[in-house]
Coordinates of C-alpha atoms and ligand atoms in Angstrom, one line a residue:
X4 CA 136.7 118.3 33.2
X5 CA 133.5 117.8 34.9
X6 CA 130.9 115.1 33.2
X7 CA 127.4 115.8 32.7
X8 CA 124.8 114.6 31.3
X9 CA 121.4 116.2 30.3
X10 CA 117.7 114.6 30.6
X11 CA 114.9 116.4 28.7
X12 CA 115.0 119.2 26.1
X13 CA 112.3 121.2 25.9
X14 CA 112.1 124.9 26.9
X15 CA 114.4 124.7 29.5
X16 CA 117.4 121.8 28.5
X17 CA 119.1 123.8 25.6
X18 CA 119.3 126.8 28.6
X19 CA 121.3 124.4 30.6
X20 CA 123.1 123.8 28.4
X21 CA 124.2 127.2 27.3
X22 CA 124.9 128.0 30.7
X23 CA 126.9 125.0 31.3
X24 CA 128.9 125.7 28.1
X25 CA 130.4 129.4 29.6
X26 CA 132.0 127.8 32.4
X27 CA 135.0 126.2 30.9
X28 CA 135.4 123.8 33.2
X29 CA 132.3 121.4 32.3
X30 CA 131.7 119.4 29.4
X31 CA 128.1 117.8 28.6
X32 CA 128.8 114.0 27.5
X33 CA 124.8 113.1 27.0
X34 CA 121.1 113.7 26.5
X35 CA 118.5 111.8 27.1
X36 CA 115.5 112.6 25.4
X37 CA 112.2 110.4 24.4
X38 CA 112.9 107.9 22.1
X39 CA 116.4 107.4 20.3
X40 CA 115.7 109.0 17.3
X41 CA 114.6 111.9 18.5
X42 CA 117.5 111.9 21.2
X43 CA 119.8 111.6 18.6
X44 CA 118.4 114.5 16.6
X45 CA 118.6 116.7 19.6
X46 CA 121.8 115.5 20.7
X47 CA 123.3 116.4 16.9
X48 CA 121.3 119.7 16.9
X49 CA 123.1 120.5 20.3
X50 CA 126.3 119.5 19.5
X51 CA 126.2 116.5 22.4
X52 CA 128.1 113.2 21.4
X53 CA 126.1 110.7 23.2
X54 CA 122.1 109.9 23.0
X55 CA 120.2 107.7 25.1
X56 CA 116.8 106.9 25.0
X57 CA 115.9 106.0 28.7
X58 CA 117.6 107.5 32.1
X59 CA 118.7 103.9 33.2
X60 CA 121.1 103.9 30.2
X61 CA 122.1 108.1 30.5
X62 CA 122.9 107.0 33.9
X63 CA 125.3 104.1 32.9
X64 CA 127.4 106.8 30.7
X65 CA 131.1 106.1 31.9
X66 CA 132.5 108.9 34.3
X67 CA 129.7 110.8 34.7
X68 CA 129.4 113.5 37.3
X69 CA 126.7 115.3 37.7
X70 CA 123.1 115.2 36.1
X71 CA 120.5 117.7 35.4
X72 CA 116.8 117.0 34.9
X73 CA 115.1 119.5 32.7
X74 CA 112.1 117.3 32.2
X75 CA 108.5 117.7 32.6
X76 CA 107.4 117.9 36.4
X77 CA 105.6 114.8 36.3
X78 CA 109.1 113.1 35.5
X79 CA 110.9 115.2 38.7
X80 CA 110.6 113.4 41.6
X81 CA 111.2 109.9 40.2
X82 CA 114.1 111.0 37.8
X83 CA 115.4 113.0 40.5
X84 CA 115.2 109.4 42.9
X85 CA 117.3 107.6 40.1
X86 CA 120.2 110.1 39.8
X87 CA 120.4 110.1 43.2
X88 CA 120.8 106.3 43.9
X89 CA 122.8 106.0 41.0
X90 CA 125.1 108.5 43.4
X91 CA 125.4 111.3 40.8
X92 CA 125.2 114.8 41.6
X93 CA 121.2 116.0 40.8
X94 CA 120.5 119.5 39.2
X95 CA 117.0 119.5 39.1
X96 CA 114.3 122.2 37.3
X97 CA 111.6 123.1 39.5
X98 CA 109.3 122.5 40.8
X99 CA 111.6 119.9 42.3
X100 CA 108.0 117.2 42.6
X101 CA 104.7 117.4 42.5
X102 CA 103.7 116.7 46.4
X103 CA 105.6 117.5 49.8
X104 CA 105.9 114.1 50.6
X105 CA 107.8 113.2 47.5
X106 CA 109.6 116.7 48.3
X107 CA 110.6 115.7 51.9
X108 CA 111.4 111.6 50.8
X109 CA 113.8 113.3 48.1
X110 CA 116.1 115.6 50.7
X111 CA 116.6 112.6 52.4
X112 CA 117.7 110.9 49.7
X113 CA 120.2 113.9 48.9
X114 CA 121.4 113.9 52.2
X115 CA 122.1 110.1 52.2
X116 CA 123.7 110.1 49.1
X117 CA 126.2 112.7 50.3
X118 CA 126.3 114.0 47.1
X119 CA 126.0 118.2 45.6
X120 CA 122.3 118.9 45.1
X121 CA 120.3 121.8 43.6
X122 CA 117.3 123.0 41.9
X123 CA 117.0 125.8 38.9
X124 CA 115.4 128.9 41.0
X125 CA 117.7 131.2 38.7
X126 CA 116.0 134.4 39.8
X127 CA 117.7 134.6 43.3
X128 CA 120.9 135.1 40.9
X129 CA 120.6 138.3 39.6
X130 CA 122.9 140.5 40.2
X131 CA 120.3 143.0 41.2
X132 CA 119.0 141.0 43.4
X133 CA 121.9 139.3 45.1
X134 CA 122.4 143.1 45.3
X135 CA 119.0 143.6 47.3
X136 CA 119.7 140.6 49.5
X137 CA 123.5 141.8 50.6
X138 CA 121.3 145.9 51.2
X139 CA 119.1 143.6 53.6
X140 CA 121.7 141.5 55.4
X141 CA 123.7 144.8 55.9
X142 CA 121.2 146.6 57.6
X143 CA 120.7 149.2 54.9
X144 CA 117.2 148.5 54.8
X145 CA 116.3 148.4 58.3
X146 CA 113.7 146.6 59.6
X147 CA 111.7 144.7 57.4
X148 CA 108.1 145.8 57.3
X149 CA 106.6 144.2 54.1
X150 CA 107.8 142.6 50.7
X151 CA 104.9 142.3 47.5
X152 CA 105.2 142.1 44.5
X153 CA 103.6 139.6 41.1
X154 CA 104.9 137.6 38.4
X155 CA 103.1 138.1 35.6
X156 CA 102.8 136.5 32.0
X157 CA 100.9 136.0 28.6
X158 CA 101.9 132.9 27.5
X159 CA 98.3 131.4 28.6
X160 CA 96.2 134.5 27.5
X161 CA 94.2 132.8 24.5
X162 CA 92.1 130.0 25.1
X163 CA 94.0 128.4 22.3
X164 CA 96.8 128.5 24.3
X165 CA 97.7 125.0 25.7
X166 CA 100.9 123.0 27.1
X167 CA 101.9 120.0 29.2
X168 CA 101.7 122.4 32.3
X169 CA 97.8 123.2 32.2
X170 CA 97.2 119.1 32.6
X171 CA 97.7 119.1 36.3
X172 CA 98.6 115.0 35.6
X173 CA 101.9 116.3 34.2
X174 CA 102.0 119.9 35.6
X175 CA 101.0 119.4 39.2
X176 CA 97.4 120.5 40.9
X177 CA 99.0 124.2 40.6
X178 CA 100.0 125.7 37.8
X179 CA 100.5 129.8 37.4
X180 CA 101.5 129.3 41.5
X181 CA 103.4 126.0 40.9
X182 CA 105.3 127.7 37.6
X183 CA 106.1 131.2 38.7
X184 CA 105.0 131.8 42.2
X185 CA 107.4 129.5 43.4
X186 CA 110.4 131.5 41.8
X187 CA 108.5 134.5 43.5
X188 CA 108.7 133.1 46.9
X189 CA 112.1 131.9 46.9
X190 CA 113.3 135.0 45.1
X191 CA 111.6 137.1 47.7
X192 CA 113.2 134.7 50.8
X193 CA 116.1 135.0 49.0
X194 CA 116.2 138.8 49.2
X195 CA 114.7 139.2 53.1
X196 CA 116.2 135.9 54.6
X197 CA 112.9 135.3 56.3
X198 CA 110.7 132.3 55.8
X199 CA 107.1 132.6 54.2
X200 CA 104.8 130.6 57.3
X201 CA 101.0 131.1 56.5
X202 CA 99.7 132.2 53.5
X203 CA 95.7 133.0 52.3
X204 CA 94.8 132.6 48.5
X205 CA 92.7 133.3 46.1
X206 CA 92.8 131.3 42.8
X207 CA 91.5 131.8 39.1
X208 CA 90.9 129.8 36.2
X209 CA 90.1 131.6 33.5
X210 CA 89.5 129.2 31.1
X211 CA 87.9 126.1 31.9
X212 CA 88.0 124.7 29.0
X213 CA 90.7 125.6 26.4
X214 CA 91.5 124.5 22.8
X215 CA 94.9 122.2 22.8
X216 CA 96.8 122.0 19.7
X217 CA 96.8 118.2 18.6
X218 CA 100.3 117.8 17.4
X219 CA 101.4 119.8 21.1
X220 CA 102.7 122.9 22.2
X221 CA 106.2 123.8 23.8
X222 CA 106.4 126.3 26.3
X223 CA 105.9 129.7 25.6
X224 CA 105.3 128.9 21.8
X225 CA 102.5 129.0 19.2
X226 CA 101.0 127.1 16.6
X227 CA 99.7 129.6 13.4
X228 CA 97.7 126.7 12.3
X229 CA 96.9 124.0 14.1
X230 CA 94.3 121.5 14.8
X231 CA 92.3 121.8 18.1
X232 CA 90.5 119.3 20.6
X233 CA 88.9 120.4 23.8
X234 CA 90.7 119.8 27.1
X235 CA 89.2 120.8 30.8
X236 CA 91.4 123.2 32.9
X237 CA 91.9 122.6 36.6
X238 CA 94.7 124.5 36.9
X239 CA 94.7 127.8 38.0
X240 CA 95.7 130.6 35.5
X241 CA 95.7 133.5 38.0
X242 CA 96.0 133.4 42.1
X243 CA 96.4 136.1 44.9
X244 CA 98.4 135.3 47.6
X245 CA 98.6 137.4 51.1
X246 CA 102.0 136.2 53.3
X247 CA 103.2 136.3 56.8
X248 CA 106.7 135.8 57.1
X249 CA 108.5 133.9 60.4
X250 CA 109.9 137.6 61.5
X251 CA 106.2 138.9 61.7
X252 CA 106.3 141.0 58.8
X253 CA 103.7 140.8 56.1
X254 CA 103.7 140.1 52.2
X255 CA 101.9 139.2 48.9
X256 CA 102.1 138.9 45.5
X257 CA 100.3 138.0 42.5
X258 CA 100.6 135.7 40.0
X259 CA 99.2 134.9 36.2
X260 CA 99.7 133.8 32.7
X261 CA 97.3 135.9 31.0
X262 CA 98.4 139.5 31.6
X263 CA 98.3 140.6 28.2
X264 CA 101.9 142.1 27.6
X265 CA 103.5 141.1 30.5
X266 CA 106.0 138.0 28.9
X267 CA 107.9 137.4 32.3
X268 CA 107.7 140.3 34.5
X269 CA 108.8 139.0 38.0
X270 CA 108.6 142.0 40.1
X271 CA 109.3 142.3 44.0
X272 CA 109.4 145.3 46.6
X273 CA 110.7 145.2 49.8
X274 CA 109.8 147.8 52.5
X275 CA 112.3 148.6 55.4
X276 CA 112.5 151.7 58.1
X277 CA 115.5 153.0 56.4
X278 CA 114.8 152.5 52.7
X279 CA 112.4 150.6 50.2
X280 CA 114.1 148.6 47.2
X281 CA 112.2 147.8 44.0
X282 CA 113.0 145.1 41.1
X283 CA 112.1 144.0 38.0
X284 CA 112.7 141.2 36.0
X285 CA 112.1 142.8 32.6
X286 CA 114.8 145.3 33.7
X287 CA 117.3 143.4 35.4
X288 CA 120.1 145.9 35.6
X289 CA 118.2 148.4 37.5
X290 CA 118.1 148.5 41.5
X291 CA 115.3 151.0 42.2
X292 CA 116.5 152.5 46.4
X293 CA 113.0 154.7 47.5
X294 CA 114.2 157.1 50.2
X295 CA 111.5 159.2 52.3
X296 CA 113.9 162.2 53.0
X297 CA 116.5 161.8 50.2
X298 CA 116.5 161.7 46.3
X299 CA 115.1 158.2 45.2
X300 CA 118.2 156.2 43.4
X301 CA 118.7 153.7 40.5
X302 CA 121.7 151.2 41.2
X303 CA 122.4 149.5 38.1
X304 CA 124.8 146.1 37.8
X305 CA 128.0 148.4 37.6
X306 CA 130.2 145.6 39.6
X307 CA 132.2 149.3 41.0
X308 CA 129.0 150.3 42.6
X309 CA 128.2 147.0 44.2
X310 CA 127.6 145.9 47.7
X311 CA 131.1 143.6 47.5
X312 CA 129.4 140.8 48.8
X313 CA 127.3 140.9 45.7
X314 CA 129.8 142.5 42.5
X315 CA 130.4 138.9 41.3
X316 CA 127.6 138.0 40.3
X317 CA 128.0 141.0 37.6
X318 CA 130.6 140.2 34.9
X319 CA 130.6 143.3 32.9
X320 CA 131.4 147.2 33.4
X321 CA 128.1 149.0 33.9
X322 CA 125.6 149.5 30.6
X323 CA 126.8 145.9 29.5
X324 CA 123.4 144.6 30.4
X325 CA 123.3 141.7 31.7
X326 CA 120.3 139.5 31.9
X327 CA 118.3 135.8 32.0
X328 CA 121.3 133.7 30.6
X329 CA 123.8 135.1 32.9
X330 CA 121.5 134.9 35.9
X331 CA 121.5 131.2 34.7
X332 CA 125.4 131.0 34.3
X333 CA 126.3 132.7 37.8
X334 CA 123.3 129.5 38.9
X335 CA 125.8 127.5 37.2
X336 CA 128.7 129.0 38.3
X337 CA 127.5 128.4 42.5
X338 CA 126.7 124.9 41.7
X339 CA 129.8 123.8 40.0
X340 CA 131.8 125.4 42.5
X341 CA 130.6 122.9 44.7
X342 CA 130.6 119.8 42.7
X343 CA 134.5 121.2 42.5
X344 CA 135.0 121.6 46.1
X345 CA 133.3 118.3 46.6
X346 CA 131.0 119.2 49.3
X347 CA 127.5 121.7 50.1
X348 CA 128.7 124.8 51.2
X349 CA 127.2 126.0 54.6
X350 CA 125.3 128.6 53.2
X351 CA 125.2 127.7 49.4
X352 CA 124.2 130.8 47.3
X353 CA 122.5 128.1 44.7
X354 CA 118.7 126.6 45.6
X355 CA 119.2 123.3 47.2
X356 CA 116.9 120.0 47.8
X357 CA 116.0 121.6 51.1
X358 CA 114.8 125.1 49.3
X359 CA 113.0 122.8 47.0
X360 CA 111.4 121.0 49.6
X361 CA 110.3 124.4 51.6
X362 CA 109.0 126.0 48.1
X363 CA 107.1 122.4 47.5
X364 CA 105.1 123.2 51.3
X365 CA 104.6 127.0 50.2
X366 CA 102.8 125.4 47.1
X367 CA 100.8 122.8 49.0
X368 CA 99.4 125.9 51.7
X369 CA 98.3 127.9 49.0
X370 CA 96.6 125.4 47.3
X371 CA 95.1 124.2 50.8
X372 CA 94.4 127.7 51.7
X373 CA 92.2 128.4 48.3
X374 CA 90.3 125.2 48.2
X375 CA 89.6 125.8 51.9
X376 CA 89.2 129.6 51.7
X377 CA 91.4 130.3 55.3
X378 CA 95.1 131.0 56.3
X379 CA 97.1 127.8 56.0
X380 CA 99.8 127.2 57.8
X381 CA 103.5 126.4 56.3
X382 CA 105.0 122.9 56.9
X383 CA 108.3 122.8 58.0
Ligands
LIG5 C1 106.9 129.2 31.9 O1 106.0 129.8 32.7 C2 108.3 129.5 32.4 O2 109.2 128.9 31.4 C3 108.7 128.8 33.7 O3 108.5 127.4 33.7 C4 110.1 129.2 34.1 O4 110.5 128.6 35.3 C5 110.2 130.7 34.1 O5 111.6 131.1 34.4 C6 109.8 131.4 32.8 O6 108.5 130.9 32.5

């Protein structure tokens, strides 16, 4: 059995967890999580037998193997820095910092430490999209003229709405970009294989002041009653974002947290010579194939009617639908497989340090690009 211990349990911790708990061949040993009471609490709630109240001492756990960080970004980078001198493998949420040079100091850390290393960009591992990604790599789509698309949510839409994330102290000086649009662009380079270079942007903030609950907000939830002070925003809650990608075709996308309705619609398109394919997160089973001089198709996750490149990452006969958790699971799945093989693949199918890193510089040239109002380059 493979060791692992969990830091933070918010939003995204338990979904770790979960995920971790389908594989069979992984057991998590701790959590870690703000003082020991309340790491204790969480650890009983979760069913986890040990609880620490500071990393330094999760760390220390005998035999562990691999850890995961599922705090708030704020915490990434120097968390992340600790797992890896302690010589652990690092699972780490996004956005894996806050700044490219913590992004760039951390794959060199990963790479000295020789040890397995990846970051929670779950969306690449649908099996829809792994599906799109195999249709590109085969040539079915042709040349690749253009890929757009948005990721769109409500979570933010009231200016009552408030979280860790809008403070860019603990967020990051992008938010809706920094949160979402990062899964965007590294489900979209996922999918084409090319590399975003220069991007132009145009960011929003919709509320500049909003209404935080005192006692705190978790992601995505709500207070009925709650008592209110006023915080400034400096984080955007919408953004437009046009792309050129390192093969000379073009892009953009969209992104916001106050599209009323939309909870967590990541949707991308991909224009080729041969064929068009569309996605959508809120739909996940469906493949829609656009065809200029033949009927328009809908693949769905049938693993029979799968590129076979792709047909594992679908665990159920067609009309089983499969969604967000199993996306997560097949994350876990890749990962695991390496820790178990004891060494980074050469083309890992899971988001490494060094995708975290390029995401990080995407992040940093948009937010250049808006406060300077001009195409930005991509660092490499
Ligand atoms: C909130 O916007 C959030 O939970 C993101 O932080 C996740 O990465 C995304 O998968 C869903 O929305």
């Amino acid at each position: 059995m493979i060791n692992v211990g969990i830091i933070g349990s918010g939003f995204i911790g338990p979904a770790h967890i979960e995920a971790l708990r389908r594989l069979g061949c992984v057991q998590v040993v701790a959590l870690c999580d703000g003082s020991f009471a309340q790491a204790q609490e969480k650890a009983q709630a979760l069913n986890i037998p040990h609880a620490y109240a500071s990393v330094e001492a999760l760390l220390a756990h005998p035999d562990l193997h691999v850890v995961h960080n599922c705090t708030p970004n704020h915490l990434h980078a120097e968390i992340n820095r600790q797992i890896l001198r302690a010589g652990k493998h690092v699972f780490s949420e996004k956005p894996l910092c806050m700044t490219p040079e913590e992004a760039r100091e951390l794959v060199t850390l990963a790479e000295q430490a020789g040890v397995i290393h990846g970051v929670s960009f779950v969306y690449r591992q649908f099996a829809m999209v792994r599906q799109a990604a195999s249709m590109v790599r085969d040539g079915t789509v042709g040349r690749l003229f253009a890929a757009h698309g948005s990721y769109l949510q409500d979570w933010m839409l009231l200016e009552t709405d408030y979280n860790w994330r809008v403070d860019a102290a603990l967020g990051g000086a992008s938010r809706a970009v920094a949160d979402i649009g990062s899964h965007w662009c590294d489900t979209v380079q996922f999918i084409t294989g090319r590399r975003i270079t220069e991007v132009m942007a145009d960011l929003a903030i919709v509320w500049p002041t909003r209404k935080a609950n005192i006692a705190g907000n978790q992601t995505f939830s709500h207070a009925a009653e709650a008592e209110y002070e006023d915080k400034p925003v400096t984080t955007e809650d919408f953004g437009s974002v046009l792309l050129r990608f390192d093969d000379g075709s073009k892009g953009s996308f969209s992104v916001s947290q106050v599209s009323a309705g939309r909870k967590n619609r990541l949707s991308v398109e991909i224009n080729g010579s041969e064929c068009a394919l569309a996605w959508d997160q809120e739909v996940p089973q469906r493949l829609w194939i656009g065809r200029r001089a033949e009927a328009n198709q809908l693949l769905t996750d049938d693993p029979g009617l799968m590129h076979p490149d792709a047909a594992d990452s679908a665990h159920f006969p067609g009309g089983h639908i499969e969604g967000w958790p199993d996306a997560f699971k097949n994350m876990m799945a890749q990962f695991y497989r390496a820790v178990q093989a004891g060494a980074m693949p050469a083309q890992p199918l899971f988001a490494t340090f060094h995708d975290g890193a390029n995401v990080m510089h995407i992040i940093d040239a948009i937010v250049q690009s808006h406060q300077q109002q001009r195409w930005v380059k991509v660092a490499v």
